[in-house]
Amino acid sequence: TGVISGVNIPTGYALQHDVSAKEIKLTKSDGGGYTAFIEQFPGLSEADKLPGADPDQDGLSNLIEYAIAGLNPTAPDASPGTLANGALSFTKRDIAVANGDVSYVIEESTTLGEEPDPWTPVSAYLINDATAISAEIPVGSAKHFARLVVTEI
């Protein structure tokens, strides 16, 4: 038995001490990440708290609203990204990045994902760091579509 002090534990993680196995494990904290985020909205039903739900009917899932800064799953939001000078950009929510429980990918297609051009990740990002994800989207073509895909990990 004892106390561990002076240890910097990453956000969203906890140390668990198993006395019988004589182990100390670093694990994701229960109730952190998406769950902690969605619990900030007590008026939502259990079904409306699901990552794929869209209780405010703005076309953005709760998971997107968790992953992108400034969005609220209980109030309709405008488009979460910006398109300026051929660059599509999204600002990541700091707590989602710190928890490390989502991944971000910008995909593109000229046919909205239909054959012969299914959705594929962009070939290179202008920015993909802890604060933002941004990719250059070709301009001048008749049709070119892009989307942000956020996945729980």
Coordinates of N, CA, C and O in Angstrom, one line a residue:
T1 N 0.8 -1.2 0.0 CA 0.0 0.0 0.0 C 0.9 1.2 0.0 O 2.0 1.2 0.4
G2 N 0.3 2.3 -0.4 CA 1.0 3.6 -0.5 C 0.3 4.6 -1.3 O -0.7 4.3 -1.9
V3 N 0.9 5.7 -1.5 CA 0.4 6.8 -2.3 C 1.4 7.2 -3.4 O 2.6 7.3 -3.1
I4 N 0.9 7.3 -4.6 CA 1.7 7.7 -5.7 C 1.5 9.2 -5.8 O 0.4 9.7 -5.9
S5 N 2.6 10.0 -5.7 CA 2.5 11.4 -5.8 C 3.5 11.9 -6.8 O 4.5 11.2 -7.2
G6 N 3.3 13.1 -7.3 CA 4.2 13.7 -8.3 C 4.1 13.1 -9.7 O 5.0 13.2 -10.4
V7 N 3.0 12.4 -10.0 CA 2.8 11.7 -11.2 C 1.9 12.6 -12.1 O 0.8 12.9 -11.6
N8 N 2.3 12.9 -13.3 CA 1.4 13.6 -14.2 C 0.6 12.5 -15.0 O 1.1 11.8 -15.8
I9 N -0.7 12.4 -14.7 CA -1.6 11.5 -15.4 C -2.3 12.2 -16.6 O -2.9 13.3 -16.3
P10 N -2.3 11.7 -17.8 CA -2.9 12.4 -18.9 C -4.4 12.5 -18.6 O -5.1 11.7 -18.0
T11 N -5.0 13.6 -19.1 CA -6.4 13.9 -19.0 C -7.2 12.7 -19.6 O -6.9 12.2 -20.6
G12 N -8.3 12.3 -18.9 CA -9.1 11.2 -19.3 C -8.6 9.9 -18.9 O -9.2 8.9 -19.3
Y13 N -7.5 9.8 -18.1 CA -7.0 8.5 -17.6 C -6.9 8.5 -16.1 O -6.9 9.6 -15.5
A14 N -6.8 7.3 -15.5 CA -6.7 7.2 -14.1 C -5.8 6.0 -13.8 O -5.6 5.1 -14.6
L15 N -5.1 6.1 -12.7 CA -4.3 5.0 -12.2 C -5.2 4.1 -11.3 O -6.0 4.5 -10.5
Q16 N -5.2 2.8 -11.6 CA -5.9 1.8 -10.8 C -4.9 0.8 -10.2 O -4.0 0.3 -10.8
H17 N -5.1 0.7 -8.9 CA -4.2 -0.2 -8.1 C -4.9 -1.5 -7.7 O -5.9 -1.4 -7.0
D18 N -4.4 -2.6 -8.3 CA -4.9 -3.9 -8.0 C -4.0 -4.5 -6.9 O -2.9 -5.0 -7.3
V19 N -4.5 -4.5 -5.7 CA -3.7 -5.0 -4.6 C -3.4 -6.5 -4.7 O -2.2 -6.9 -4.5
S20 N -4.4 -7.2 -5.1 CA -4.2 -8.7 -5.1 C -3.2 -9.1 -6.2 O -2.4 -10.0 -6.1
A21 N -3.3 -8.4 -7.4 CA -2.4 -8.7 -8.5 C -1.0 -8.0 -8.4 O -0.1 -8.2 -9.1
K22 N -1.0 -7.1 -7.4 CA 0.2 -6.2 -7.2 C 0.6 -5.5 -8.5 O 1.7 -5.5 -8.9
E23 N -0.5 -4.8 -9.1 CA -0.3 -4.1 -10.3 C -0.9 -2.7 -10.2 O -1.8 -2.5 -9.4
I24 N -0.3 -1.8 -10.9 CA -0.8 -0.4 -11.1 C -1.0 -0.3 -12.6 O -0.1 -0.4 -13.4
K25 N -2.3 0.0 -13.0 CA -2.6 0.1 -14.4 C -3.0 1.6 -14.7 O -3.8 2.2 -13.9
L26 N -2.7 2.0 -15.9 CA -3.1 3.3 -16.4 C -4.3 2.9 -17.3 O -4.2 2.2 -18.3
T27 N -5.5 3.4 -17.0 CA -6.7 3.1 -17.8 C -7.5 4.4 -18.1 O -7.3 5.4 -17.4
K28 N -8.3 4.3 -19.2 CA -9.2 5.4 -19.5 C -10.2 5.5 -18.3 O -10.7 4.5 -17.8
S29 N -10.4 6.8 -17.9 CA -11.4 7.0 -16.8 C -12.8 6.7 -17.2 O -13.2 7.0 -18.3
D30 N -13.5 6.0 -16.3 CA -15.0 5.8 -16.6 C -15.7 7.2 -16.5 O -15.3 8.0 -15.6
G31 N -16.6 7.4 -17.3 CA -17.4 8.6 -17.3 C -16.7 9.8 -17.9 O -17.2 10.9 -17.9
G32 N -15.5 9.6 -18.5 CA -14.8 10.7 -19.1 C -15.2 10.8 -20.6 O -16.0 10.1 -21.1
G33 N -14.5 11.7 -21.3 CA -14.7 11.8 -22.7 C -16.2 12.1 -23.1 O -16.8 13.0 -22.5
Y34 N -16.6 11.4 -24.1 CA -18.0 11.6 -24.6 C -19.0 11.5 -23.6 O -19.9 12.4 -23.5
T35 N -18.9 10.5 -22.7 CA -20.0 10.4 -21.6 C -20.0 11.6 -20.7 O -21.1 12.1 -20.4
A36 N -18.9 12.1 -20.3 CA -18.9 13.3 -19.4 C -19.5 14.5 -20.2 O -20.2 15.3 -19.6
F37 N -19.1 14.6 -21.5 CA -19.6 15.7 -22.3 C -21.2 15.7 -22.3 O -21.8 16.7 -22.1
I38 N -21.7 14.6 -22.7 CA -23.2 14.5 -23.0 C -23.9 14.6 -21.7 O -25.1 15.0 -21.7
E39 N -23.3 14.2 -20.5 CA -24.0 14.3 -19.2 C -24.2 15.7 -18.8 O -24.9 16.0 -17.9
Q40 N -23.5 16.7 -19.5 CA -23.7 18.1 -19.2 C -25.1 18.6 -19.6 O -25.4 19.7 -19.4
F41 N -25.8 17.8 -20.3 CA -27.1 18.1 -20.9 C -28.2 17.2 -20.3 O -28.6 16.3 -20.9
P42 N -28.6 17.5 -19.0 CA -29.5 16.6 -18.3 C -30.9 16.5 -18.9 O -31.6 15.5 -18.6
G43 N -31.3 17.4 -19.7 CA -32.6 17.4 -20.3 C -32.8 16.3 -21.4 O -33.9 16.1 -21.9
L44 N -31.7 15.7 -21.8 CA -31.7 14.8 -22.9 C -32.2 13.4 -22.4 O -31.7 13.0 -21.4
S45 N -33.0 12.7 -23.2 CA -33.4 11.3 -22.9 C -32.2 10.4 -23.1 O -31.2 10.8 -23.8
E46 N -32.2 9.2 -22.6 CA -31.1 8.2 -22.9 C -30.9 8.0 -24.4 O -29.8 8.0 -24.8
A47 N -32.0 7.9 -25.1 CA -31.8 7.8 -26.6 C -31.2 9.0 -27.2 O -30.4 8.9 -28.2
D48 N -31.5 10.2 -26.7 CA -30.9 11.4 -27.3 C -29.5 11.6 -26.9 O -28.8 12.5 -27.4
K49 N -29.0 10.8 -25.9 CA -27.6 11.0 -25.5 C -26.7 10.1 -26.3 O -25.5 10.2 -26.2
L50 N -27.2 9.2 -27.1 CA -26.4 8.3 -27.9 C -25.5 9.1 -28.9 O -25.9 10.2 -29.4
P51 N -24.3 8.6 -29.2 CA -23.4 9.3 -30.1 C -23.9 9.6 -31.5 O -23.7 10.7 -32.1
G52 N -24.8 8.8 -32.0 CA -25.4 9.0 -33.3 C -26.6 9.8 -33.3 O -27.2 10.1 -34.4
A53 N -27.2 10.1 -32.2 CA -28.4 10.8 -32.1 C -28.2 12.3 -32.5 O -27.1 12.8 -32.4
D54 N -29.3 13.0 -32.8 CA -29.3 14.4 -33.2 C -30.5 15.1 -32.6 O -31.4 15.4 -33.3
P55 N -30.5 15.2 -31.3 CA -31.7 15.8 -30.6 C -32.1 17.2 -31.0 O -33.3 17.5 -30.9
D56 N -31.2 18.0 -31.5 CA -31.5 19.3 -31.9 C -31.9 19.4 -33.4 O -32.2 20.5 -33.9
Q57 N -31.8 18.3 -34.1 CA -32.2 18.1 -35.5 C -31.5 19.1 -36.4 O -32.1 19.7 -37.3
D58 N -30.2 19.3 -36.1 CA -29.4 20.2 -37.0 C -28.6 19.5 -38.1 O -27.8 20.1 -38.8
G59 N -28.8 18.2 -38.1 CA -28.0 17.4 -39.1 C -26.6 16.9 -38.6 O -25.9 16.3 -39.3
L60 N -26.3 17.3 -37.3 CA -25.0 16.9 -36.8 C -25.2 16.0 -35.6 O -25.9 16.3 -34.7
S61 N -24.5 14.8 -35.7 CA -24.7 13.9 -34.6 C -24.0 14.4 -33.3 O -23.2 15.3 -33.3
N62 N -24.4 13.8 -32.2 CA -23.8 14.2 -30.9 C -22.3 14.0 -30.9 O -21.6 14.8 -30.3
L63 N -21.9 13.0 -31.6 CA -20.4 12.7 -31.6 C -19.7 13.9 -32.3 O -18.6 14.3 -31.9
I64 N -20.3 14.4 -33.4 CA -19.7 15.5 -34.1 C -19.7 16.7 -33.2 O -18.7 17.5 -33.1
E65 N -20.8 16.9 -32.5 CA -21.0 18.1 -31.6 C -20.0 18.0 -30.4 O -19.6 19.0 -29.9
Y66 N -19.6 16.8 -30.0 CA -18.6 16.6 -29.0 C -17.2 16.9 -29.6 O -16.4 17.6 -28.9
A67 N -16.9 16.5 -30.8 CA -15.6 16.6 -31.3 C -15.2 17.9 -31.9 O -14.0 18.3 -31.9
I68 N -16.2 18.8 -32.2 CA -15.9 20.1 -32.8 C -16.2 21.2 -31.8 O -17.3 21.2 -31.2
A69 N -15.3 22.1 -31.6 CA -15.4 23.2 -30.7 C -16.7 24.1 -31.0 O -17.0 24.4 -32.2
G70 N -17.3 24.5 -29.9 CA -18.4 25.5 -30.0 C -19.8 24.9 -30.4 O -20.7 25.7 -30.4
L71 N -19.9 23.6 -30.5 CA -21.2 23.0 -30.9 C -21.9 22.6 -29.6 O -21.3 22.2 -28.6
N72 N -23.3 22.6 -29.7 CA -24.1 22.2 -28.6 C -25.2 21.2 -29.1 O -26.0 21.6 -30.0
P73 N -25.3 20.0 -28.5 CA -26.2 19.0 -29.0 C -27.7 19.4 -28.7 O -28.6 18.7 -29.1
T74 N -28.0 20.4 -27.9 CA -29.3 20.8 -27.6 C -29.8 22.0 -28.3 O -30.9 22.5 -28.1
A75 N -29.0 22.6 -29.1 CA -29.3 23.9 -29.8 C -28.8 23.7 -31.3 O -27.6 23.4 -31.5
P76 N -29.7 24.0 -32.3 CA -29.2 23.8 -33.6 C -28.0 24.7 -33.9 O -27.9 25.9 -33.5
D77 N -27.0 24.1 -34.6 CA -25.8 24.8 -35.0 C -25.7 25.0 -36.5 O -26.2 24.2 -37.2
A78 N -25.0 26.0 -36.9 CA -24.7 26.2 -38.3 C -23.6 25.2 -38.7 O -23.2 24.5 -37.9
S79 N -23.2 25.3 -39.9 CA -22.2 24.4 -40.4 C -21.0 24.5 -39.5 O -20.5 25.6 -39.2
P80 N -20.4 23.4 -39.1 CA -19.3 23.4 -38.1 C -18.0 23.8 -38.7 O -17.0 24.0 -37.9
G81 N -17.8 23.8 -40.0 CA -16.5 24.1 -40.6 C -16.5 25.4 -41.4 O -17.6 26.1 -41.5
T82 N -15.4 25.7 -41.9 CA -15.3 26.9 -42.8 C -14.6 26.5 -44.1 O -13.8 25.6 -44.1
L83 N -15.0 27.1 -45.1 CA -14.4 26.9 -46.4 C -13.9 28.3 -46.9 O -14.7 29.2 -47.2
A84 N -12.6 28.5 -47.0 CA -12.1 29.8 -47.4 C -10.8 29.6 -48.2 O -9.9 28.8 -47.8
N85 N -10.8 30.2 -49.4 CA -9.6 30.1 -50.3 C -9.3 28.6 -50.6 O -8.1 28.3 -50.6
G86 N -10.3 27.8 -50.7 CA -10.0 26.4 -51.1 C -9.6 25.5 -49.9 O -9.3 24.3 -50.1
A87 N -9.6 26.0 -48.7 CA -9.3 25.2 -47.5 C -10.5 25.0 -46.6 O -11.2 25.9 -46.2
L88 N -10.8 23.7 -46.4 CA -11.9 23.3 -45.5 C -11.3 23.1 -44.1 O -10.3 22.3 -44.0
S89 N -11.8 23.7 -43.1 CA -11.2 23.7 -41.8 C -12.2 23.5 -40.7 O -13.4 24.0 -40.8
F90 N -11.8 22.7 -39.7 CA -12.7 22.5 -38.5 C -11.8 22.7 -37.3 O -10.6 22.3 -37.2
T91 N -12.4 23.3 -36.2 CA -11.7 23.5 -34.9 C -12.1 22.4 -34.0 O -13.3 22.2 -33.7
K92 N -11.1 21.6 -33.5 CA -11.3 20.5 -32.6 C -11.7 21.0 -31.2 O -11.1 22.0 -30.8
R93 N -12.6 20.3 -30.6 CA -12.9 20.6 -29.2 C -11.7 20.1 -28.3 O -11.3 18.9 -28.4
D94 N -11.2 20.9 -27.5 CA -10.0 20.6 -26.7 C -10.2 19.3 -25.8 O -9.3 18.5 -25.7
I95 N -11.3 19.2 -25.2 CA -11.5 18.0 -24.3 C -11.6 16.7 -25.1 O -11.1 15.7 -24.6
A96 N -12.1 16.8 -26.3 CA -12.1 15.5 -27.1 C -10.7 15.1 -27.5 O -10.4 14.0 -27.5
V97 N -9.9 16.1 -27.8 CA -8.5 15.9 -28.2 C -7.8 15.3 -27.0 O -7.1 14.3 -27.0
A98 N -8.0 16.0 -25.8 CA -7.3 15.5 -24.6 C -7.7 14.1 -24.2 O -6.8 13.4 -23.7
N99 N -8.9 13.8 -24.4 CA -9.4 12.4 -24.0 C -8.9 11.4 -25.0 O -8.9 10.2 -24.7
G100 N -8.6 11.8 -26.2 CA -8.1 10.9 -27.2 C -9.1 9.8 -27.6 O -8.7 8.7 -28.0
D101 N -10.4 10.1 -27.5 CA -11.4 9.1 -27.8 C -12.1 9.2 -29.1 O -13.1 8.5 -29.4
V102 N -11.6 10.1 -29.9 CA -12.2 10.3 -31.3 C -11.1 10.5 -32.3 O -10.0 10.9 -31.9
S103 N -11.3 10.1 -33.5 CA -10.4 10.4 -34.6 C -11.1 11.3 -35.6 O -12.3 11.2 -35.7
Y104 N -10.3 12.0 -36.4 CA -10.8 13.0 -37.3 C -10.2 12.7 -38.7 O -9.0 12.5 -38.8
V105 N -11.1 12.7 -39.7 CA -10.6 12.4 -41.1 C -11.5 13.3 -42.0 O -12.7 13.3 -41.9
I106 N -10.8 14.0 -42.9 CA -11.6 14.7 -44.0 C -11.5 13.8 -45.2 O -10.5 13.4 -45.6
E107 N -12.7 13.6 -45.7 CA -12.8 12.7 -46.9 C -13.4 13.6 -48.1 O -14.1 14.6 -47.9
E108 N -13.1 13.1 -49.3 CA -13.6 13.8 -50.5 C -14.1 12.9 -51.6 O -13.7 11.7 -51.6
S109 N -14.9 13.4 -52.4 CA -15.5 12.6 -53.6 C -16.0 13.6 -54.6 O -16.4 14.7 -54.2
T110 N -16.1 13.2 -55.8 CA -16.8 14.0 -56.8 C -18.2 13.6 -57.1 O -18.9 14.2 -57.9
T111 N -18.6 12.5 -56.4 CA -19.9 11.9 -56.6 C -20.7 11.6 -55.3 O -21.6 10.8 -55.3
L112 N -20.4 12.4 -54.3 CA -21.0 12.1 -53.0 C -20.9 10.7 -52.5 O -21.8 10.1 -51.9
G113 N -19.7 10.1 -52.9 CA -19.4 8.8 -52.4 C -19.9 7.6 -53.3 O -19.7 6.5 -53.1
E114 N -20.7 8.0 -54.4 CA -21.2 6.9 -55.3 C -20.1 6.5 -56.2 O -19.1 7.3 -56.5
E115 N -20.2 5.3 -56.8 CA -19.2 4.9 -57.8 C -19.3 5.8 -59.0 O -20.4 6.4 -59.3
P116 N -18.3 6.2 -59.7 CA -17.0 5.5 -59.6 C -16.0 6.2 -58.6 O -14.8 6.0 -58.7
D117 N -16.5 7.1 -57.8 CA -15.6 7.9 -56.9 C -16.1 7.8 -55.5 O -16.7 8.8 -55.0
P118 N -15.8 6.7 -54.7 CA -16.3 6.7 -53.3 C -15.5 7.7 -52.5 O -14.5 8.2 -52.8
W119 N -16.0 7.9 -51.3 CA -15.4 8.7 -50.3 C -14.0 8.2 -50.0 O -13.8 7.0 -49.7
T120 N -13.0 9.0 -50.0 CA -11.6 8.6 -49.7 C -11.0 9.8 -48.9 O -11.3 10.9 -49.1
P121 N -10.1 9.4 -47.9 CA -9.4 10.4 -47.2 C -8.6 11.3 -48.1 O -8.1 10.9 -49.1
V122 N -8.6 12.6 -47.7 CA -7.7 13.5 -48.5 C -6.3 13.1 -48.5 O -5.9 12.4 -47.6
S123 N -5.5 13.4 -49.5 CA -4.2 12.9 -49.6 C -3.2 13.6 -48.7 O -2.2 13.0 -48.3
A124 N -3.5 14.8 -48.3 CA -2.6 15.6 -47.4 C -3.5 16.6 -46.6 O -4.4 17.2 -47.2
Y125 N -3.0 16.9 -45.4 CA -3.7 17.9 -44.6 C -2.8 19.2 -44.6 O -1.6 19.1 -44.5
L126 N -3.5 20.3 -44.6 CA -2.8 21.6 -44.4 C -2.4 21.7 -42.9 O -1.3 22.1 -42.5
I127 N -3.4 21.3 -42.0 CA -3.2 21.2 -40.6 C -3.9 20.0 -40.1 O -5.0 19.7 -40.5
N128 N -3.3 19.3 -39.2 CA -4.0 18.2 -38.4 C -3.3 18.1 -37.1 O -2.4 17.3 -37.0
D129 N -3.6 19.0 -36.2 CA -3.0 19.0 -34.9 C -4.0 19.0 -33.8 O -5.2 18.6 -34.0
A130 N -3.6 19.3 -32.6 CA -4.5 19.3 -31.4 C -5.6 20.3 -31.5 O -6.6 20.2 -30.7
T131 N -5.5 21.3 -32.3 CA -6.5 22.4 -32.3 C -7.4 22.4 -33.6 O -8.5 22.8 -33.5
A132 N -6.9 21.9 -34.7 CA -7.6 22.0 -35.9 C -7.3 20.9 -36.9 O -6.2 20.2 -36.8
I133 N -8.2 20.7 -37.9 CA -7.9 19.8 -39.0 C -8.4 20.6 -40.3 O -9.4 21.2 -40.3
S134 N -7.5 20.6 -41.3 CA -7.8 21.4 -42.5 C -7.2 20.8 -43.7 O -6.1 20.2 -43.6
A135 N -7.9 20.8 -44.8 CA -7.4 20.3 -46.0 C -7.7 21.2 -47.2 O -8.8 21.8 -47.2
E136 N -6.9 21.1 -48.2 CA -7.2 21.9 -49.4 C -8.1 21.1 -50.3 O -7.9 19.9 -50.5
I137 N -9.2 21.8 -50.7 CA -10.2 21.1 -51.5 C -10.1 21.8 -52.9 O -10.1 23.0 -53.0
P138 N -9.9 20.9 -54.0 CA -9.8 21.5 -55.3 C -10.9 22.4 -55.7 O -12.1 22.1 -55.5
V139 N -10.6 23.5 -56.3 CA -11.6 24.5 -56.8 C -11.5 24.5 -58.3 O -10.5 24.1 -58.9
G140 N -12.6 24.8 -58.9 CA -12.7 24.9 -60.3 C -13.3 23.7 -61.0 O -13.6 23.8 -62.2
S141 N -13.4 22.6 -60.3 CA -14.0 21.4 -61.0 C -15.5 21.6 -60.9 O -16.0 22.3 -60.0
A142 N -16.2 20.9 -61.7 CA -17.7 21.0 -61.8 C -18.3 20.6 -60.4 O -19.2 21.3 -59.9
K143 N -17.8 19.5 -59.9 CA -18.3 19.0 -58.6 C -17.2 18.5 -57.8 O -16.4 17.7 -58.3
H144 N -17.1 18.9 -56.5 CA -16.2 18.3 -55.6 C -16.8 18.4 -54.2 O -17.1 19.5 -53.8
F145 N -16.9 17.3 -53.5 CA -17.5 17.3 -52.2 C -16.5 16.9 -51.1 O -15.6 16.1 -51.4
A146 N -16.7 17.4 -49.9 CA -15.8 17.0 -48.8 C -16.7 16.9 -47.5 O -17.7 17.5 -47.4
R147 N -16.2 16.1 -46.6 CA -16.9 15.9 -45.4 C -15.9 15.5 -44.3 O -14.8 15.0 -44.5
L148 N -16.3 15.8 -43.0 CA -15.5 15.4 -41.9 C -16.1 14.2 -41.3 O -17.3 14.1 -41.1
V149 N -15.3 13.2 -41.1 CA -15.7 11.9 -40.4 C -15.1 11.9 -39.1 O -13.8 11.9 -39.0
V150 N -15.9 11.8 -38.0 CA -15.4 11.6 -36.7 C -15.8 10.2 -36.2 O -17.0 9.9 -36.3
T151 N -14.9 9.5 -35.6 CA -15.1 8.1 -35.2 C -14.7 7.9 -33.8 O -13.6 8.5 -33.4
E152 N -15.5 7.2 -33.0 CA -15.0 6.9 -31.6 C -13.9 5.8 -31.7 O -14.0 4.9 -32.5
I153 N -12.9 6.0 -30.9 CA -11.8 5.0 -30.8 C -11.7 4.5 -29.4 O -12.2 5.0 -28.5

